[in-house]
Structures are given as structure tokens and as C-alpha cells.
Coordinates of C-alpha atoms in Angstrom, one line a residue:
Chain A
M168 CA 308.7 112.7 183.7
R169 CA 308.9 112.4 187.5
F170 CA 311.4 110.1 189.2
S171 CA 309.9 107.2 191.2
L172 CA 311.1 104.6 193.5
R173 CA 308.5 102.0 192.2
P174 CA 308.9 99.9 189.2
Q175 CA 307.1 101.5 186.3
D176 CA 305.7 98.3 185.0
D177 CA 303.8 99.3 181.7
T178 CA 301.4 96.5 181.6
F179 CA 299.4 98.4 184.3
Y180 CA 299.1 101.5 182.1
Q181 CA 298.4 99.2 179.0
F182 CA 295.1 97.7 180.7
F183 CA 293.8 101.2 181.6
K184 CA 294.5 102.2 178.0
D185 CA 292.8 99.1 176.3
A186 CA 289.7 99.5 178.7
A187 CA 289.2 103.1 177.9
S188 CA 289.8 102.4 174.2
N189 CA 287.0 99.7 174.4
I190 CA 284.7 102.5 175.9
V191 CA 285.5 104.7 173.0
K192 CA 284.6 101.8 170.6
G193 CA 281.4 101.5 172.8
T194 CA 280.3 104.9 172.5
A195 CA 280.9 104.8 168.9
I196 CA 278.4 101.9 168.4
L197 CA 275.9 103.6 170.8
A198 CA 275.8 106.8 168.4
E199 CA 274.8 104.6 165.7
L200 CA 271.2 104.7 167.4
A201 CA 270.9 108.2 166.1
E202 CA 271.1 106.8 162.4
P203 CA 267.5 106.3 160.8
D204 CA 268.2 102.8 159.5
V205 CA 270.2 101.5 162.6
D206 CA 270.2 97.6 163.1
V207 CA 269.4 97.6 166.9
Q208 CA 270.1 93.9 167.1
S209 CA 273.6 94.3 165.7
V210 CA 274.3 97.3 168.1
S211 CA 273.4 95.2 170.9
E212 CA 275.7 92.3 170.0
R213 CA 278.7 94.3 169.2
L214 CA 278.3 96.2 172.7
A215 CA 278.0 92.8 174.3
E216 CA 281.4 91.6 172.6
V217 CA 283.1 94.9 173.7
E218 CA 281.7 94.7 177.1
H219 CA 282.9 91.1 177.3
D220 CA 286.4 91.9 176.3
T221 CA 286.5 94.7 179.0
D222 CA 285.6 92.2 181.6
E223 CA 288.8 90.0 180.6
I224 CA 290.8 93.1 180.8
T225 CA 289.6 93.9 184.2
H226 CA 290.1 90.3 185.3
E227 CA 293.6 90.4 183.9
L228 CA 294.3 93.7 185.8
Y229 CA 293.2 92.2 189.2
N230 CA 295.3 89.1 188.8
K231 CA 298.4 91.2 187.8
I232 CA 297.7 93.7 190.8
N233 CA 297.3 90.6 193.2
S234 CA 300.4 89.1 191.9
T235 CA 302.7 91.9 191.9
F236 CA 304.7 92.8 194.8
V237 CA 305.4 96.4 194.2
T238 CA 302.7 98.2 192.1
P239 CA 303.5 101.5 190.1
L240 CA 300.7 103.1 191.9
D241 CA 298.7 102.3 195.0
R242 CA 296.9 98.8 194.7
E243 CA 293.4 100.4 195.8
D244 CA 293.5 103.1 193.3
M245 CA 294.4 100.9 190.4
Y246 CA 291.4 98.5 191.7
A247 CA 289.1 101.5 191.7
L248 CA 290.1 102.8 188.2
G249 CA 289.8 99.2 186.7
S250 CA 286.4 98.9 188.2
Q251 CA 285.3 102.3 187.3
L252 CA 286.3 101.7 183.8
D253 CA 284.4 98.3 183.9
D254 CA 281.2 100.1 185.2
V255 CA 281.2 102.6 182.3
M256 CA 281.3 100.0 179.8
D257 CA 278.6 97.9 181.8
Y258 CA 276.2 100.8 181.6
I259 CA 276.9 101.4 177.9
E260 CA 276.2 97.9 177.1
A261 CA 273.0 97.7 179.2
A262 CA 271.6 100.9 177.5
G263 CA 272.2 99.3 174.1
N264 CA 270.8 96.1 175.1
L265 CA 267.5 97.6 176.5
V266 CA 266.9 99.5 173.4
Y267 CA 267.0 96.2 171.5
L268 CA 265.0 94.0 174.3
Y269 CA 262.4 96.6 174.7
G270 CA 261.8 97.0 170.9
L271 CA 262.5 100.8 171.0
S272 CA 263.6 100.8 167.5
E273 CA 260.0 101.2 166.3
L274 CA 259.9 104.8 167.5
P275 CA 260.9 107.0 164.6
S276 CA 263.9 108.2 166.4
P277 CA 265.4 108.4 170.0
P278 CA 264.3 111.7 171.9
R279 CA 266.8 114.5 171.1
E280 CA 267.9 115.0 174.6
M281 CA 268.9 111.2 174.5
L282 CA 271.2 111.5 171.7
E283 CA 272.7 114.8 173.4
L284 CA 273.3 112.4 176.5
I285 CA 275.3 110.2 174.0
N286 CA 277.2 113.0 172.7
V287 CA 278.4 113.8 176.2
L288 CA 279.5 110.1 176.8
T289 CA 281.5 110.2 173.4
A290 CA 283.1 113.3 174.6
Q291 CA 283.9 112.0 178.0
A292 CA 285.2 108.6 176.4
Q293 CA 287.5 110.6 174.2
I294 CA 289.3 112.6 177.0
T295 CA 289.2 109.5 179.3
V296 CA 291.2 107.4 176.6
E297 CA 293.8 110.4 176.3
A298 CA 294.0 110.8 179.9
M299 CA 295.0 107.0 180.6
S300 CA 298.0 107.6 177.9
K301 CA 299.2 110.5 180.1
L302 CA 298.7 108.6 183.6
K303 CA 302.1 107.2 183.3
G304 CA 304.1 110.4 183.1
M305 CA 301.6 112.0 185.5
D306 CA 301.4 114.6 182.5
S307 CA 300.6 118.1 184.0
T308 CA 297.6 118.6 181.6
L309 CA 295.8 115.7 183.6
R310 CA 294.3 118.6 185.5
D311 CA 292.5 119.8 182.5
Y312 CA 291.0 116.4 182.0
W313 CA 289.4 116.2 185.2
I314 CA 288.0 119.6 185.1
E315 CA 286.7 119.0 181.6
C316 CA 285.0 115.7 182.5
N317 CA 283.3 117.5 185.5
R318 CA 282.0 120.1 183.2
L319 CA 280.8 117.3 180.6
E320 CA 279.2 115.4 183.6
N321 CA 277.1 118.7 184.3
D322 CA 275.9 119.0 180.7
G323 CA 275.0 115.3 181.0
D324 CA 273.1 115.9 184.0
R325 CA 271.2 118.8 182.4
A326 CA 270.4 116.8 179.3
Y327 CA 269.1 113.8 181.5
R328 CA 267.1 116.2 183.6
M329 CA 265.3 117.7 180.2
L330 CA 264.9 114.1 178.8
L331 CA 262.8 113.2 181.8
V332 CA 260.9 116.4 181.1
R333 CA 260.1 115.4 177.7
L334 CA 259.4 111.9 178.6
F335 CA 256.9 113.0 181.2
S336 CA 255.3 115.6 178.9
G337 CA 252.7 113.3 177.5
E338 CA 254.3 112.9 174.1
Y339 CA 254.6 109.0 174.7
E340 CA 252.4 106.5 176.0
A341 CA 253.0 105.5 179.6
L342 CA 255.0 102.0 178.8
T343 CA 257.1 103.7 176.2
V344 CA 258.0 106.3 178.8
L345 CA 259.1 103.5 181.1
K346 CA 261.3 101.8 178.5
L347 CA 263.0 104.9 177.5
K348 CA 263.6 105.9 181.2
E349 CA 265.4 102.6 181.6
V350 CA 267.5 103.4 178.8
A351 CA 268.1 107.0 180.0
D352 CA 269.0 105.9 183.5
E353 CA 271.8 103.6 182.2
L354 CA 273.2 106.6 180.1
E355 CA 273.2 108.9 183.1
K356 CA 275.0 106.2 185.2
A357 CA 277.5 105.9 182.5
C358 CA 278.1 109.9 182.6
D359 CA 278.4 109.6 186.5
A360 CA 280.7 106.8 186.4
F361 CA 283.2 108.9 184.2
E362 CA 283.3 111.3 186.8
H363 CA 284.2 108.7 189.3
I364 CA 287.1 107.8 186.8
A365 CA 288.2 111.5 186.8
H366 CA 287.9 111.5 190.6
T367 CA 290.4 108.5 191.0
V368 CA 292.8 110.0 188.4
E369 CA 292.9 113.2 190.5
T370 CA 293.5 111.1 193.6
I371 CA 296.4 109.3 192.1
T372 CA 297.9 112.7 190.7
V373 CA 297.5 114.4 194.1
K374 CA 299.3 111.4 195.9
E375 CA 302.1 111.3 193.1
S376 CA 302.8 114.8 192.9
Chain B
M78 CA 294.7 75.6 208.7
R79 CA 297.0 78.6 208.4
F80 CA 299.1 79.8 211.0
S81 CA 298.4 83.5 212.0
L82 CA 299.8 85.9 214.4
R83 CA 296.2 87.4 215.2
P84 CA 294.0 85.8 217.9
Q85 CA 291.5 83.9 216.3
D86 CA 288.3 84.8 218.3
D87 CA 285.6 82.8 217.1
T88 CA 283.0 85.6 218.0
F89 CA 283.4 87.2 214.9
Y90 CA 283.0 84.6 212.4
Q91 CA 279.7 83.6 214.6
F92 CA 278.4 86.9 213.8
F93 CA 278.9 86.4 210.1
K94 CA 277.6 82.9 210.2
D95 CA 274.5 84.1 212.1
A96 CA 273.6 87.0 209.8
A97 CA 274.1 84.6 206.7
S98 CA 271.9 82.0 208.3
N99 CA 269.2 84.7 208.8
I100 CA 269.5 85.4 204.9
V101 CA 268.9 81.9 204.4
K102 CA 265.6 82.3 206.5
G103 CA 264.8 85.2 204.6
T104 CA 265.1 83.9 201.1
A105 CA 262.9 80.7 202.3
I106 CA 260.1 83.1 203.6
L107 CA 260.3 85.1 200.2
A108 CA 260.0 81.9 198.3
E109 CA 256.6 81.4 199.8
L110 CA 255.2 84.0 197.4
A111 CA 255.4 81.3 194.8
E112 CA 252.6 79.4 196.6
P113 CA 249.0 80.0 195.4
D114 CA 247.5 80.7 198.9
V115 CA 250.5 82.8 200.5
D116 CA 249.7 84.9 203.5
V117 CA 251.4 88.1 202.4
Q118 CA 250.9 89.9 205.5
S119 CA 252.5 87.0 207.5
V120 CA 255.4 86.8 204.9
S121 CA 256.2 90.6 205.5
E122 CA 255.9 90.3 209.3
R123 CA 258.2 87.5 209.6
L124 CA 260.8 89.0 207.2
A125 CA 260.7 92.2 209.5
E126 CA 261.4 90.0 212.5
V127 CA 264.3 88.4 210.8
E128 CA 265.7 91.7 209.6
H129 CA 265.3 93.4 213.0
D130 CA 267.3 90.4 214.4
T131 CA 270.2 90.9 211.8
D132 CA 270.1 94.6 212.7
E133 CA 270.9 93.7 216.2
I134 CA 273.8 91.2 215.1
T135 CA 275.3 93.8 213.0
H136 CA 275.3 96.3 215.8
E137 CA 276.8 93.8 218.2
L138 CA 279.4 93.1 215.7
Y139 CA 280.3 96.8 215.3
N140 CA 280.5 97.0 218.8
K141 CA 283.0 94.1 219.1
I142 CA 285.1 95.5 216.4
N143 CA 285.3 98.7 218.0
S144 CA 286.2 97.3 221.5
T145 CA 288.8 94.6 220.3
F146 CA 292.5 95.8 220.1
V147 CA 293.6 93.0 217.7
T148 CA 291.1 91.8 215.4
P149 CA 291.2 88.4 213.4
L150 CA 290.8 90.0 210.0
D151 CA 291.2 93.7 209.1
R152 CA 288.9 95.9 210.7
E153 CA 287.7 97.6 207.4
D154 CA 287.1 94.3 205.9
M155 CA 285.0 93.1 209.1
Y156 CA 282.8 96.3 208.9
A157 CA 282.2 95.9 205.1
L158 CA 281.2 92.2 205.4
G159 CA 278.9 92.9 208.1
S160 CA 277.2 95.9 206.5
Q161 CA 276.8 94.0 203.2
L162 CA 275.2 91.2 204.9
D163 CA 273.0 93.6 206.7
D164 CA 272.2 95.3 203.3
V165 CA 271.2 91.8 201.6
M166 CA 268.7 91.2 204.4
D167 CA 267.3 94.9 204.2
Y168 CA 266.4 94.5 200.4
I169 CA 264.8 91.0 200.9
E170 CA 262.7 92.5 203.7
A171 CA 261.7 95.5 201.6
A172 CA 260.8 93.2 198.5
G173 CA 258.5 91.4 200.9
N174 CA 257.1 94.3 202.6
L175 CA 256.2 96.1 199.3
V176 CA 254.3 93.1 197.9
Y177 CA 252.2 93.4 201.0
L178 CA 251.9 97.0 201.0
Y179 CA 250.9 97.3 197.5
G180 CA 248.4 94.7 197.7
L181 CA 250.2 92.5 194.9
S182 CA 248.9 89.4 196.3
E183 CA 245.7 90.3 194.3
L184 CA 247.6 89.2 191.1
P185 CA 246.8 85.4 190.2
S186 CA 250.8 84.8 190.6
P187 CA 254.0 86.7 190.5
P188 CA 255.7 87.0 187.1
R189 CA 257.7 83.9 186.2
E190 CA 261.0 85.9 186.1
M191 CA 260.5 87.4 189.5
L192 CA 260.4 83.8 190.9
E193 CA 263.5 83.0 188.9
L194 CA 265.1 86.0 190.6
I195 CA 264.2 84.7 193.9
N196 CA 265.5 81.4 193.2
V197 CA 268.8 83.2 192.4
L198 CA 268.6 84.7 195.7
T199 CA 268.0 81.4 197.4
A200 CA 271.1 79.7 195.7
Q201 CA 273.1 82.9 196.6
A202 CA 272.2 82.7 200.3
Q203 CA 273.0 79.1 200.5
I204 CA 276.6 79.2 199.0
T205 CA 277.0 82.4 201.3
V206 CA 276.2 80.8 204.6
E207 CA 278.5 77.8 203.5
A208 CA 281.2 80.4 202.6
M209 CA 280.9 82.0 206.2
S210 CA 281.6 78.7 207.8
K211 CA 284.8 78.4 205.8
L212 CA 286.2 81.9 206.6
K213 CA 288.0 81.2 209.6
G214 CA 290.2 78.2 208.2
M215 CA 290.5 80.4 204.8
D216 CA 289.4 77.1 203.2
S217 CA 290.7 76.9 199.6
T218 CA 287.3 76.0 198.2
L219 CA 286.3 79.9 199.0
R220 CA 287.6 80.6 195.4
D221 CA 284.8 78.4 194.1
Y222 CA 282.2 80.2 196.1
W223 CA 283.0 83.7 194.6
I224 CA 283.2 82.3 191.1
E225 CA 279.7 80.8 191.6
C226 CA 278.5 83.9 193.4
N227 CA 279.4 85.8 190.4
R228 CA 277.7 83.5 188.0
L229 CA 274.6 83.5 190.0
E230 CA 274.7 87.4 189.8
N231 CA 275.0 87.2 186.1
D232 CA 271.7 84.9 186.0
G233 CA 270.0 87.2 188.3
D234 CA 270.9 90.0 185.9
R235 CA 269.4 88.3 182.9
A236 CA 266.0 87.3 184.8
Y237 CA 265.9 91.0 186.0
R238 CA 266.2 92.2 182.4
M239 CA 263.6 89.8 181.1
L240 CA 261.3 90.6 184.1
L241 CA 261.2 94.3 182.9
V242 CA 260.7 93.1 179.3
R243 CA 257.6 91.6 180.5
L244 CA 256.6 94.2 182.8
F245 CA 256.7 96.8 179.9
S246 CA 255.1 94.3 177.3
G247 CA 251.7 95.7 178.1
E248 CA 250.4 92.3 180.0
Y249 CA 249.9 94.6 183.2
E250 CA 248.4 98.0 183.7
A251 CA 250.6 100.9 184.3
L252 CA 250.2 101.2 188.1
T253 CA 250.8 97.4 188.4
V254 CA 254.0 97.9 186.5
L255 CA 255.1 100.3 188.7
K256 CA 254.5 98.4 191.8
L257 CA 256.0 95.1 190.5
K258 CA 259.0 97.2 189.3
E259 CA 259.9 98.4 192.8
V260 CA 259.8 94.9 194.0
A261 CA 262.1 93.8 191.2
D262 CA 264.4 96.5 192.0
E263 CA 264.6 95.5 195.7
L264 CA 265.2 91.8 194.5
E265 CA 268.0 93.0 192.0
K266 CA 269.8 95.0 194.6
A267 CA 269.9 92.0 197.0
C268 CA 271.3 90.0 194.2
D269 CA 274.1 92.5 193.7
A270 CA 274.7 93.0 197.2
F271 CA 275.4 89.4 197.4
E272 CA 278.3 89.9 195.0
H273 CA 279.6 92.6 197.1
I274 CA 279.9 90.1 199.8
A275 CA 281.8 87.6 197.5
H276 CA 284.2 90.5 196.5
T277 CA 284.8 91.3 200.1
V278 CA 285.4 87.6 201.0
E279 CA 287.8 87.6 197.8
T280 CA 289.6 90.6 199.3
I281 CA 290.0 89.0 202.6
T282 CA 291.2 85.5 201.2
V283 CA 294.0 87.4 199.0
K284 CA 295.1 89.6 202.0
E285 CA 295.5 86.4 204.2
S286 CA 296.9 84.0 201.6
Chain C
M156 CA 288.3 119.0 225.2
R157 CA 290.8 116.0 224.4
F158 CA 294.3 116.5 223.9
S159 CA 295.8 116.1 220.2
L160 CA 299.1 115.8 218.6
R161 CA 297.6 117.2 215.4
P162 CA 297.3 120.9 214.7
Q163 CA 293.6 121.9 215.3
D164 CA 293.2 124.3 212.3
D165 CA 289.8 125.9 212.5
T166 CA 289.4 126.4 209.0
F167 CA 288.6 122.6 208.2
Y168 CA 285.7 122.6 210.9
Q169 CA 284.5 125.9 209.5
F170 CA 284.0 124.4 206.2
F171 CA 281.9 121.5 207.7
K172 CA 279.8 124.1 209.7
D173 CA 279.0 126.2 206.4
A174 CA 278.1 123.5 204.3
A175 CA 275.7 122.1 207.0
S176 CA 274.5 125.5 207.6
N177 CA 273.6 125.6 203.8
I178 CA 271.8 122.4 204.0
V179 CA 269.6 124.0 206.8
K180 CA 268.9 127.0 204.4
G181 CA 267.9 124.4 201.7
T182 CA 265.6 122.4 203.8
A183 CA 263.9 125.6 204.8
I184 CA 263.3 126.6 201.1
L185 CA 262.0 123.3 200.3
A186 CA 259.7 123.5 203.3
E187 CA 258.0 126.5 201.3
L188 CA 256.6 123.7 198.9
A189 CA 254.0 123.1 201.5
E190 CA 252.4 126.6 201.4
P191 CA 249.5 127.1 199.4
D192 CA 250.7 130.1 196.9
V193 CA 254.5 129.0 196.7
D194 CA 256.5 130.5 193.8
V195 CA 258.1 127.2 192.7
Q196 CA 260.5 128.7 190.1
S197 CA 261.9 130.9 192.9
V198 CA 262.3 127.9 195.3
S199 CA 264.3 126.2 192.4
E200 CA 266.4 129.1 191.8
R201 CA 267.3 129.9 195.5
L202 CA 268.1 126.1 196.0
A203 CA 270.5 126.3 192.9
E204 CA 272.1 129.4 194.6
V205 CA 272.8 127.6 197.9
E206 CA 273.9 124.5 195.9
H207 CA 276.3 126.6 193.9
D208 CA 277.9 128.1 197.2
T209 CA 278.1 124.6 198.7
D210 CA 280.0 123.4 195.7
E211 CA 282.5 126.1 196.3
I212 CA 282.8 125.2 199.9
T213 CA 283.3 121.5 198.9
H214 CA 286.0 122.7 196.4
E215 CA 287.8 124.9 199.0
L216 CA 287.8 122.1 201.5
Y217 CA 289.4 119.7 199.2
N218 CA 292.0 122.2 198.1
K219 CA 292.7 122.7 201.9
I220 CA 293.1 119.1 202.5
N221 CA 295.5 118.5 199.6
S222 CA 297.6 121.6 200.5
T223 CA 297.9 120.7 204.2
F224 CA 300.6 118.6 205.5
V225 CA 299.1 117.4 208.9
T226 CA 295.3 117.7 209.0
P227 CA 293.3 117.8 212.2
L228 CA 291.3 114.5 211.4
D229 CA 292.2 111.7 208.8
R230 CA 292.2 112.9 205.2
E231 CA 289.9 110.3 203.8
D232 CA 287.3 111.1 206.7
M233 CA 287.3 114.7 205.7
Y234 CA 286.9 113.8 202.1
A235 CA 284.0 111.6 202.9
L236 CA 282.2 114.0 205.1
G237 CA 282.7 117.0 202.7
S238 CA 281.4 115.1 199.7
Q239 CA 278.3 113.6 201.8
L240 CA 277.6 117.2 202.8
D241 CA 277.7 118.0 199.2
D242 CA 275.7 115.1 198.1
V243 CA 272.8 116.0 200.4
M244 CA 272.4 119.5 199.2
D245 CA 272.7 118.1 195.5
Y246 CA 269.7 115.9 196.1
I247 CA 267.7 118.6 197.9
E248 CA 268.6 121.0 195.0
A249 CA 267.4 118.3 192.4
A250 CA 264.0 117.6 194.5
G251 CA 263.2 121.4 194.2
N252 CA 264.2 121.9 190.6
L253 CA 262.0 118.8 189.6
V254 CA 259.1 120.2 191.1
Y255 CA 259.8 123.3 189.1
L256 CA 260.5 121.5 185.8
Y257 CA 257.8 119.0 185.6
G258 CA 255.0 121.8 186.5
L259 CA 254.0 119.9 189.6
S260 CA 252.9 123.1 191.3
E261 CA 249.6 122.7 189.4
L262 CA 248.7 120.0 191.8
P263 CA 246.5 121.4 194.7
S264 CA 249.3 120.2 197.2
P265 CA 252.1 117.9 197.7
P266 CA 251.0 114.4 198.9
R267 CA 251.1 114.4 202.8
E268 CA 253.9 111.8 203.0
M269 CA 256.0 113.9 200.9
L270 CA 255.7 116.9 203.5
E271 CA 256.5 114.3 206.1
L272 CA 259.7 113.4 204.2
I273 CA 260.7 117.1 203.9
N274 CA 260.0 117.5 207.8
V275 CA 262.5 114.4 208.5
L276 CA 265.0 116.3 206.2
T277 CA 264.5 119.5 208.1
A278 CA 265.2 117.7 211.6
Q279 CA 268.1 116.0 210.1
A280 CA 269.6 119.2 208.7
Q281 CA 269.3 120.7 212.3
I282 CA 270.9 118.0 214.2
T283 CA 273.7 117.7 211.6
V284 CA 274.6 121.5 211.8
E285 CA 274.6 121.0 215.6
A286 CA 276.9 118.1 215.3
M287 CA 279.4 120.0 213.0
S288 CA 279.9 122.6 215.8
K289 CA 280.6 119.8 218.1
L290 CA 283.1 118.1 216.1
K291 CA 286.1 119.8 216.9
G292 CA 285.8 119.1 220.7
M293 CA 284.7 115.4 219.8
D294 CA 281.7 116.3 222.4
S295 CA 280.6 113.3 223.9
T296 CA 276.8 114.3 222.8
L297 CA 277.9 113.4 219.4
R298 CA 276.6 109.8 220.0
D299 CA 273.0 111.2 220.6
Y300 CA 273.3 112.6 217.1
W301 CA 273.9 109.5 215.2
I302 CA 271.4 107.7 217.1
E303 CA 268.7 110.4 216.4
C304 CA 269.9 110.7 212.6
N305 CA 269.4 106.9 212.3
R306 CA 266.0 107.1 213.9
L307 CA 265.0 109.9 211.6
E308 CA 266.4 107.9 208.7
N309 CA 263.9 105.2 209.6
D310 CA 261.1 107.6 209.8
G311 CA 262.0 108.9 206.3
D312 CA 262.1 105.3 205.0
R313 CA 258.5 104.6 206.3
A314 CA 257.2 107.9 205.0
Y315 CA 258.9 107.1 201.5
R316 CA 257.3 103.6 201.5
M317 CA 254.0 105.2 202.4
L318 CA 254.3 107.8 199.8
L319 CA 254.9 105.3 197.1
V320 CA 251.7 103.4 198.4
R321 CA 249.6 106.5 197.8
L322 CA 251.4 107.3 194.4
F323 CA 250.3 103.9 193.1
S324 CA 246.9 104.0 194.7
G325 CA 245.3 105.2 191.5
E326 CA 244.9 108.7 193.0
Y327 CA 247.1 110.4 190.4
E328 CA 247.3 109.7 186.6
A329 CA 250.3 107.7 185.5
L330 CA 252.5 110.6 184.2
T331 CA 251.8 112.6 187.5
V332 CA 253.0 109.4 189.4
L333 CA 256.1 109.1 187.5
K334 CA 257.0 113.0 188.1
L335 CA 256.3 112.8 191.9
K336 CA 258.2 109.7 192.2
E337 CA 261.2 111.3 190.7
V338 CA 260.8 113.9 193.4
A339 CA 260.4 111.4 196.1
D340 CA 263.4 109.6 195.2
E341 CA 265.7 112.7 195.4
L342 CA 264.2 113.3 198.8
E343 CA 264.8 109.7 200.0
K344 CA 268.4 110.0 198.8
A345 CA 269.0 113.0 200.9
C346 CA 267.5 111.3 203.9
D347 CA 270.0 108.3 203.2
A348 CA 272.9 110.8 202.8
F349 CA 272.5 112.3 206.0
E350 CA 272.7 108.8 207.5
H351 CA 275.9 108.5 205.6
I352 CA 277.1 111.6 207.3
A353 CA 276.4 110.2 210.7
H354 CA 278.2 107.2 210.0
T355 CA 281.2 109.3 208.9
V356 CA 281.0 111.2 212.3
E357 CA 280.7 108.0 214.3
T358 CA 284.1 106.7 212.4
I359 CA 285.7 109.8 213.2
T360 CA 284.7 109.6 216.8
V361 CA 285.8 106.2 217.4
K362 CA 288.9 106.8 216.0
E363 CA 289.9 109.9 218.1
S364 CA 288.4 108.4 221.3

């Protein structure tokens, strides 16, 4: 545990943990899409609830940053981290909502590469929530977190490219391709946004070390 | 009216007002697309003129920031605000240009949700130009502006999602879907970019309060 | 040559030159796509190698920034420049990889406007590598560089718009349109990212002047 001249108000760290914990819930709900008898409307509605709760956490975090004189970490880094966690949740919610709105549950099952992409998001969510718990102590294992998050983003990028190859292969009709691609794009943006979180954590750690 | 140690050079505020006022002109031109006998080429050309004029305003703003020793607001915030106003105008011009380039005026009328999205942009433009007039005095009603801008962005997001649902419903042939989606994407980016402006105004107000 | 209180460690400038020089290699490989008997797999593999090498340069640059007490330029500007050079290379690699993955080499030749876009990238790469050599001395001709880079970005934007007009004209079947559009989007992002580099160079120059 390092020594710091700044007051270590735990409330800030709790916001980050709560937002990350909601993302874990979100990826778990999204993973239900792999199940044969999934209720897509329920998936979409529950994602909307978790996303709404995250909006409130983000809003409270911003208020807390604005009303605090000396913050435990740089203001701009806390803003960035809060909004990046919020972004991930937005993309996950959008993906689930589009599957429902476009009636994609009529497909026998989502393309295999799409499920791979969801698995990558699940793994990213897991290491992100763990990283948020280590943020206060600037735990030295945080370095492993951002290396692993970066590796997972590469996996996700590969899965996304192969998903597009499948979508454009002629296996699906044109409008279904367009619908699936919209969902794929949201998943890919979530995967990317996790890397932005890792980058911010790296920035924070470098400054504080 | 608050007291400030910084010189309150009105030229800066005038740039923001002029750029926002051009966006109001832009959304008015865009709204002509709802009319049955719209001249799409003329819409595209007039949007290009307004966009060009905004480019010059932005350029003059940057020069003024670079050549001024003490600026009335933080340099980085003024850069951000200038480039975000410029972005909105770029997206609006692009939308109008694509309707013309793709020959979309052959459709009987644009999809209803696309007109809704243009209405949202019109409302965002209106409150943005009013907000720019209140910036100098840091008027306390600026808070209402960014809450309303955020609400409108949510409306726009919903209209955009429902627009895609319609585009992918089978009502249009594949190539027309792709063309309309490109236009929709520009409108959605404009809607998003208005929210960035609101966020910058919020940042400025919090700093100055 | 201006006088500076900061140590002028040449290593930093060398990283930027190396990264830009890789982009020149990348655009040269990409330009092979215009040749009638191009080996698309080889194009993709060689781009992947250059991109991998750029990743390592970027990584070393970040380490060097983090481990240096007084840097010759602002830390944040060097981070931005490094990551923007890296972005350009990523988009170029992605474009080449997608041409290979989607089997687009079966087309008689890429659309003319796509080759125009690649020509714009080639020109941007050339002036960028020259600009990186002038960065240390803050050569006064750097101003010409960013004006020219901006002009080229406008050319690229026009070529991209006309490319989409062709893609949506009915000349290609729907799935081919989607594949070509993915490639076009990566090229357009590269073109845009060059402008971000120019903007960062402008910021650096204004600060140091």
C-alpha cells in the first residue's frame, strides 16, 4: 500500500467497482443468447435495467468529482474511467436490444464467431471488475490486467473479422447480414471500449507509481 | 454576471454564436427534405455553402485562440467547442450531400423516422444557439440546456434505432437500404455531436462556477 | 534551430520517423492492389509484418516516455502522435487483410475510386514521413505540411463519397458491395487519421513557437 498525500475517499473506488460489476451482469445476460430457448425480449429488458442503473452510478460519480476539492486520483482520469465503463455498458445494452428489435431470435442460433465475441467480452468484464478492486492499492498485478485486456481485445478483433467473413459468405440473406452486422458492430465497440478502460488504468498507475 | 480576472473579449463568444447560428440554417435547409417537391441539388449546394462558411469561422477562432495571450475561457475548452460545432455542421452537410449523390429523391418520401431524427436536430440546433448567447454571462439556465440536449439525444437515438428497424424490414431493396443507412448514420452522428457540445458547455460552466 | 530548455533526446524523434517510414512501406504494399496479377495473400502478410513492427515501435516509445523525466516535447503530445501513427498503420493493415479474407481479388480490378483513395494515402504517407524529420528543428515548412495534409484529406473524402456512389449504383451484387465498403471504410479511417497526425503536429508547433 503506497503512501499518498491525497485523501483516499473510498466512495470513488466504490463507483468504479459498481459500474464494472454491472458490466459483469450485462455480459452474463448477453451470454444467454447462446441458449436454444432464450427469451430475447427479457434479455433486452434486463440489459436496459442494468444500463439504466449504470447511468445513475456514472451521474453520481460526476457529481461527486465536481463537488470534491481534492480527489484521490486526477479528475480527468476519473471522468475518463467513469465514462468508459458507461460506454461498455451502452454497447452491450445496444447489442441485446438490436437482437430483439430486429427479430434475430428467429435464426436457429447466432453465428459461432458472435458467441466467441461474447465470450471475449465476458472474460474482459471479469478481469475489469477485479482490476477495479485493486485500483485503490495500486496493486502491482494491475500490469497483468492491462496486458491481458489487450490480448483479449486482439482475440475479439480476430473473432469480429472472421464473423464478417461468415456474414458476407452468402450463408445469410442480405437484410439478415445487415442486422447481424449491426449487432456485431456494437459487440466490437464494447470490446474496444474495454481496452480504453485498460489504457486509463495504465495511465493512472504510471502517474501514481 | 460573475466577476472574472480574465478579459472578456466578445470576439470569442461571437464565433460560437455565428457557428451555432449556421447550424440553425443547416437544419432548416435539411428540413426541406420533408417537402414533396424538394430540389435536392439545391439543398446539397446551400448546405455546402453554410458548411464552408462555418469552416472559415472555425479557422478564425483557432487563429484568435493562438494569438491571444489570456483567453476568456480555457484554451482547450474553446478549441473543443469550436471543433464540435464544426463537426455538427459537417455531418449535416454530409447527410444532405448523400441524399443528392445517391439520387434518393426518387423515393416518394424519406422514412418517417428519418424526418423525426431531423426534427430532433432542429430542436438541438435551436437550444444550442440560445446556449451560445448565454455563455458569456454563464447564465444559470445553461444547466437546463444540457439536460434538454441530453434528453433530445436520447430521442434521436430511439428514432435512429427504429429507423434501422424499418430499413431492415424488407420495405426497401438492399441498395436503397444501404444508401438510406449512410444518410441515417450522418444524422445520428450530428445528434451525438450536439451532446458533445453540451458536455463541453457543462465542463466550462463547472470550471467557472 | 530554436533554443530549448528541454534535453533534445533524439530517440523520441527517431521513433516517430520509424513509425512514419513503416507507413510509407505500408502504402507501397497497398498500392500493389492496383496491379493485375497481385498476390493478395502476400500483400496481407507483409502488411501484418510492418504493422507488427510498428506496434513494437509504439510500445518502446510509450516505455521511453514513461521512463524519461524531462521529455523534449509534452508527454501527452508524444503519446498522441505515437498512437495516431499506430492507428494509420492499423487501418492500412486492416484494409489489406480484408481484401484477402473476403476473396476480393476475384474482382477484375478494384473500383477506380478505391485506387484514388490509396493514392491519397500514399501522398499523405510521403509528406508525413518528411514532417517527422522536420519535427526536431520545428522547421517553419511544417505549416505547409499540415495545410497539404488537410487538402489531401478533402481529396480522400471526395474519393470516398464517389466510391460509395459507385458501390451503391447496382454495378456489384449486394454482398460484394458490403465487402468493398468494409475495405473502403478502413481506407477512409486511415485518411482521417493522417489528419489527426497533422493536427497534433500543429499543436506541438504552436506550443513551441
